[in-house]
Amino acid sequence: MLNRLQESDIKLLRVFYAVASCNGFTAAEPVLRMQRPNISAAIKKLEERLDLVLCHRGRGGFQMTKEGEVVFQETKRIFNSFDNFVFNLKSLHDDYSGHITLVMMAGLPLSYHLAVSKAVKSTMKKFNDIHVNIQTRLYNEVEHVALSGECHLVLSTYDMVKPESVTFHPVEVTCSGRLYCAPSHPLAKYREGLPSSVNIEDYPAIGISGLSSANYISEDTRMAIQT
């Protein structure tokens, strides 16, 4: 059982954090820049240190245990505290560095994606030691990650509860997109536009076209994009 956190434990927790965030060993390889056998060995060593089984891996795929979920959430809090400490310390010298985690609601229009791409590129160009981690989450998960402290910024059109612990900033970005639906959908017959008598809210499963997270920023090793 772990009685005191050592530097080697922090390294093992970072491996576990990446594997859990990527939901698998294979997906975590490019993030960690480690091969699967080394990742597996690190997880096994961490489990021995904690005297816990953190995850199951095999033919059934990757799956965290209940104990693993708890360790994952606590690890998030530890690393967020580390990042905030470094970020605040560097800000005293106007030399910002560290990791910024931005969570975007899945399905946002193209204009939002382009605005994020422009802002992230500008930030990373100005500060050479800023690393950006962009994640996409379903609309019903966005509020949870904002309130739990799992990320630094959230971009969403979802009308969240506004607690004092979260600061809201309106994004001055207009958005437009095309509605899409299956050929069998009642609205599919309106190919040239919807008449004024049609109320979209009366119809289920309406989506707005946009880009996948892979199109945010390409060929930048400081980017980590998870979906």
Short mmCIF file of C-alpha atoms in Angstrom, two decimals:
data_model
loop_
_atom_site.label_atom_id
_atom_site.label_comp_id
_atom_site.label_asym_id
_atom_site.label_seq_id
_atom_site.Cartn_x
_atom_site.Cartn_y
_atom_site.Cartn_z
CA MET A 1 0.00 0.00 0.00
CA LEU A 2 1.21 3.50 -0.84
CA ASN A 3 2.11 5.53 2.24
CA ARG A 4 3.97 8.41 0.63
CA LEU A 5 3.87 9.79 -2.91
CA GLN A 6 7.29 9.68 -4.58
CA GLU A 7 8.53 11.24 -7.80
CA SER A 8 8.46 7.85 -9.51
CA ASP A 9 4.79 7.49 -8.52
CA ILE A 10 3.96 10.77 -10.26
CA LYS A 11 5.47 9.41 -13.48
CA LEU A 12 3.42 6.22 -13.17
CA LEU A 13 0.26 8.22 -12.49
CA ARG A 14 0.87 10.27 -15.63
CA VAL A 15 0.97 7.06 -17.65
CA PHE A 16 -2.26 5.85 -16.06
CA TYR A 17 -3.89 9.25 -16.57
CA ALA A 18 -3.08 9.17 -20.29
CA VAL A 19 -4.31 5.59 -20.70
CA ALA A 20 -7.55 6.31 -18.86
CA SER A 21 -8.12 9.58 -20.77
CA CYS A 22 -7.52 7.85 -24.10
CA ASN A 23 -9.60 4.85 -23.02
CA GLY A 24 -6.97 2.32 -23.96
CA PHE A 25 -3.30 1.42 -24.21
CA THR A 26 -3.03 1.69 -28.00
CA ALA A 27 -4.61 5.12 -28.15
CA ALA A 28 -2.25 6.35 -25.41
CA GLU A 29 0.92 5.34 -27.27
CA PRO A 30 1.27 8.54 -29.39
CA VAL A 31 0.31 10.72 -26.41
CA LEU A 32 2.91 9.15 -24.13
CA ARG A 33 5.39 8.38 -26.90
CA MET A 34 5.79 4.96 -25.36
CA GLN A 35 5.29 1.47 -26.74
CA ARG A 36 2.47 -0.69 -25.41
CA PRO A 37 4.71 -3.14 -23.44
CA ASN A 38 6.29 -0.22 -21.57
CA ILE A 39 2.88 1.30 -20.86
CA SER A 40 1.57 -2.04 -19.60
CA ALA A 41 4.61 -2.46 -17.36
CA ALA A 42 4.11 1.03 -15.89
CA ILE A 43 0.44 0.34 -15.13
CA LYS A 44 1.32 -2.97 -13.51
CA LYS A 45 3.96 -1.29 -11.35
CA LEU A 46 1.46 1.39 -10.30
CA GLU A 47 -1.09 -1.27 -9.37
CA GLU A 48 1.55 -2.95 -7.21
CA ARG A 49 2.39 0.35 -5.55
CA LEU A 50 -1.27 1.08 -4.80
CA ASP A 51 -2.18 -2.55 -4.11
CA LEU A 52 -5.20 -2.08 -6.37
CA VAL A 53 -6.42 -3.36 -9.73
CA LEU A 54 -6.95 -0.22 -11.80
CA CYS A 55 -8.12 -1.66 -15.10
CA HIS A 56 -8.89 -4.81 -17.03
CA ARG A 57 -7.29 -5.36 -20.42
CA GLY A 58 -7.78 -8.23 -22.78
CA ARG A 59 -10.03 -9.42 -25.57
CA GLY A 60 -12.93 -7.54 -24.07
CA GLY A 61 -11.04 -4.28 -24.45
CA PHE A 62 -9.91 -1.72 -21.92
CA GLN A 63 -12.12 -1.18 -18.89
CA MET A 64 -11.36 0.60 -15.63
CA THR A 65 -12.37 -0.88 -12.31
CA LYS A 66 -14.29 1.08 -9.67
CA GLU A 67 -11.01 1.60 -7.84
CA GLY A 68 -9.43 2.77 -11.08
CA GLU A 69 -12.17 5.36 -11.59
CA VAL A 70 -11.50 6.79 -8.13
CA VAL A 71 -7.74 6.91 -8.74
CA PHE A 72 -8.36 8.53 -12.13
CA GLN A 73 -10.50 11.31 -10.65
CA GLU A 74 -7.99 11.96 -7.88
CA THR A 75 -5.15 11.99 -10.41
CA LYS A 76 -7.01 14.63 -12.40
CA ARG A 77 -7.19 16.84 -9.34
CA ILE A 78 -3.48 16.37 -8.60
CA PHE A 79 -2.35 17.26 -12.12
CA ASN A 80 -4.74 20.19 -12.39
CA SER A 81 -3.28 21.53 -9.15
CA PHE A 82 0.24 21.09 -10.53
CA ASP A 83 -0.64 22.87 -13.75
CA ASN A 84 -2.35 25.73 -11.94
CA PHE A 85 0.65 26.14 -9.63
CA VAL A 86 3.12 26.33 -12.52
CA PHE A 87 0.85 28.57 -14.57
CA ASN A 88 0.32 31.03 -11.71
CA LEU A 89 4.00 31.02 -10.81
CA LYS A 90 5.05 31.72 -14.38
CA SER A 91 2.47 34.49 -14.67
CA LEU A 92 4.40 36.44 -12.02
CA HIS A 93 7.20 36.73 -14.58
CA ASP A 94 4.94 37.16 -17.62
CA ASP A 95 6.34 33.84 -18.81
CA TYR A 96 3.36 31.56 -19.14
CA SER A 97 3.86 27.82 -19.46
CA GLY A 98 2.06 24.61 -18.66
CA HIS A 99 -0.91 22.63 -19.94
CA ILE A 100 -4.31 24.12 -20.79
CA THR A 101 -7.24 21.75 -21.11
CA LEU A 102 -10.10 22.99 -23.29
CA VAL A 103 -13.32 20.98 -23.49
CA MET A 104 -15.60 21.63 -26.46
CA MET A 105 -19.13 20.40 -26.74
CA ALA A 106 -19.47 17.86 -29.53
CA GLY A 107 -21.29 19.06 -32.64
CA LEU A 108 -20.37 22.75 -32.48
CA PRO A 109 -20.56 24.57 -35.85
CA LEU A 110 -17.56 25.13 -38.09
CA SER A 111 -17.19 28.81 -37.13
CA TYR A 112 -16.50 27.83 -33.52
CA HIS A 113 -13.86 25.33 -34.60
CA LEU A 114 -12.13 27.92 -36.74
CA ALA A 115 -12.21 30.48 -33.92
CA VAL A 116 -10.66 27.97 -31.51
CA SER A 117 -8.01 27.04 -34.06
CA LYS A 118 -7.08 30.70 -34.54
CA ALA A 119 -6.96 31.41 -30.80
CA VAL A 120 -4.90 28.31 -29.97
CA LYS A 121 -2.41 28.96 -32.76
CA SER A 122 -1.97 32.54 -31.60
CA THR A 123 -1.45 31.48 -27.98
CA MET A 124 1.04 28.73 -28.81
CA LYS A 125 2.97 31.10 -31.07
CA LYS A 126 3.22 33.74 -28.35
CA PHE A 127 4.13 31.32 -25.54
CA ASN A 128 6.50 28.55 -26.59
CA ASP A 129 5.95 26.43 -23.49
CA ILE A 130 2.14 26.35 -23.55
CA HIS A 131 0.68 22.91 -24.29
CA VAL A 132 -2.97 22.62 -25.28
CA ASN A 133 -5.18 19.60 -24.75
CA ILE A 134 -8.52 19.81 -26.57
CA GLN A 135 -11.25 17.34 -25.72
CA THR A 136 -14.75 16.97 -27.12
CA ARG A 137 -17.58 15.89 -24.84
CA LEU A 138 -21.27 15.22 -25.27
CA TYR A 139 -23.57 18.09 -24.26
CA ASN A 140 -24.70 16.30 -21.09
CA GLU A 141 -21.08 15.88 -19.91
CA VAL A 142 -19.95 19.47 -20.43
CA GLU A 143 -21.40 20.86 -17.22
CA HIS A 144 -19.85 18.08 -15.14
CA VAL A 145 -16.30 18.62 -16.41
CA ALA A 146 -16.62 22.39 -15.92
CA LEU A 147 -17.75 22.08 -12.31
CA SER A 148 -15.43 19.20 -11.37
CA GLY A 149 -12.26 21.09 -12.25
CA GLU A 150 -11.21 18.59 -14.91
CA CYS A 151 -10.48 21.38 -17.38
CA HIS A 152 -9.57 25.06 -17.53
CA LEU A 153 -11.94 26.20 -20.28
CA VAL A 154 -15.25 24.98 -21.70
CA LEU A 155 -16.81 26.02 -25.00
CA SER A 156 -20.47 25.12 -25.23
CA THR A 157 -23.88 26.29 -26.38
CA TYR A 158 -25.46 24.27 -23.59
CA ASP A 159 -27.30 26.42 -21.04
CA MET A 160 -25.44 25.48 -17.87
CA VAL A 161 -26.20 26.25 -14.27
CA LYS A 162 -24.10 29.28 -13.31
CA PRO A 163 -22.39 28.66 -9.96
CA GLU A 164 -20.02 31.21 -8.46
CA SER A 165 -17.05 28.91 -9.06
CA VAL A 166 -17.38 29.22 -12.86
CA THR A 167 -16.80 32.43 -14.82
CA PHE A 168 -18.81 32.81 -18.03
CA HIS A 169 -17.56 34.75 -21.05
CA PRO A 170 -19.73 35.24 -24.17
CA VAL A 171 -17.94 34.22 -27.37
CA GLU A 172 -18.36 36.85 -30.09
CA VAL A 173 -18.61 34.32 -32.88
CA THR A 174 -21.60 34.00 -35.16
CA CYS A 175 -22.38 30.54 -36.39
CA SER A 176 -24.18 29.15 -39.38
CA GLY A 177 -24.56 25.64 -40.63
CA ARG A 178 -26.70 23.30 -42.65
CA LEU A 179 -29.37 21.15 -41.09
CA TYR A 180 -29.23 17.49 -42.01
CA CYS A 181 -31.53 14.52 -41.56
CA ALA A 182 -32.15 11.05 -42.92
CA PRO A 183 -34.10 10.66 -46.20
CA SER A 184 -37.00 9.20 -44.24
CA HIS A 185 -37.17 12.20 -41.88
CA PRO A 186 -40.29 14.42 -42.23
CA LEU A 187 -38.12 17.46 -42.99
CA ALA A 188 -36.17 15.76 -45.80
CA LYS A 189 -38.68 16.98 -48.39
CA TYR A 190 -37.73 20.62 -47.78
CA ARG A 191 -34.56 20.62 -49.88
CA GLU A 192 -34.69 24.31 -50.82
CA GLY A 193 -35.27 25.62 -47.32
CA LEU A 194 -37.82 25.43 -44.53
CA PRO A 195 -41.10 27.33 -44.85
CA SER A 196 -41.95 29.78 -42.07
CA SER A 197 -44.77 27.52 -40.89
CA VAL A 198 -42.30 24.76 -39.88
CA ASN A 199 -41.06 24.82 -36.29
CA ILE A 200 -37.80 22.85 -35.98
CA GLU A 201 -38.35 22.30 -32.27
CA ASP A 202 -41.29 20.06 -33.13
CA TYR A 203 -39.01 17.55 -34.84
CA PRO A 204 -36.50 15.17 -33.19
CA ALA A 205 -32.86 14.47 -34.03
CA ILE A 206 -31.84 17.69 -35.76
CA GLY A 207 -28.09 18.24 -36.11
CA ILE A 208 -25.77 20.96 -37.40
CA SER A 209 -22.86 20.09 -39.65
CA GLY A 210 -19.29 20.73 -38.44
CA LEU A 211 -15.75 19.42 -38.37
CA SER A 212 -14.33 16.57 -36.35
CA SER A 213 -11.77 17.28 -33.64
CA ALA A 214 -8.99 16.03 -35.95
CA ASN A 215 -9.34 19.24 -37.97
CA TYR A 216 -8.47 21.67 -35.23
CA ILE A 217 -4.71 21.97 -35.70
CA SER A 218 -2.54 19.57 -37.63
CA GLU A 219 1.14 18.72 -37.37
CA ASP A 220 1.78 20.30 -33.97
CA THR A 221 3.38 18.03 -31.40
CA ARG A 222 2.16 20.19 -28.52
CA MET A 223 -1.46 19.37 -29.29
CA ALA A 224 -3.34 16.48 -27.70
CA ILE A 225 -6.81 15.93 -29.11
CA GLN A 226 -9.14 13.38 -27.58
CA THR A 227 -12.64 12.49 -28.65
#
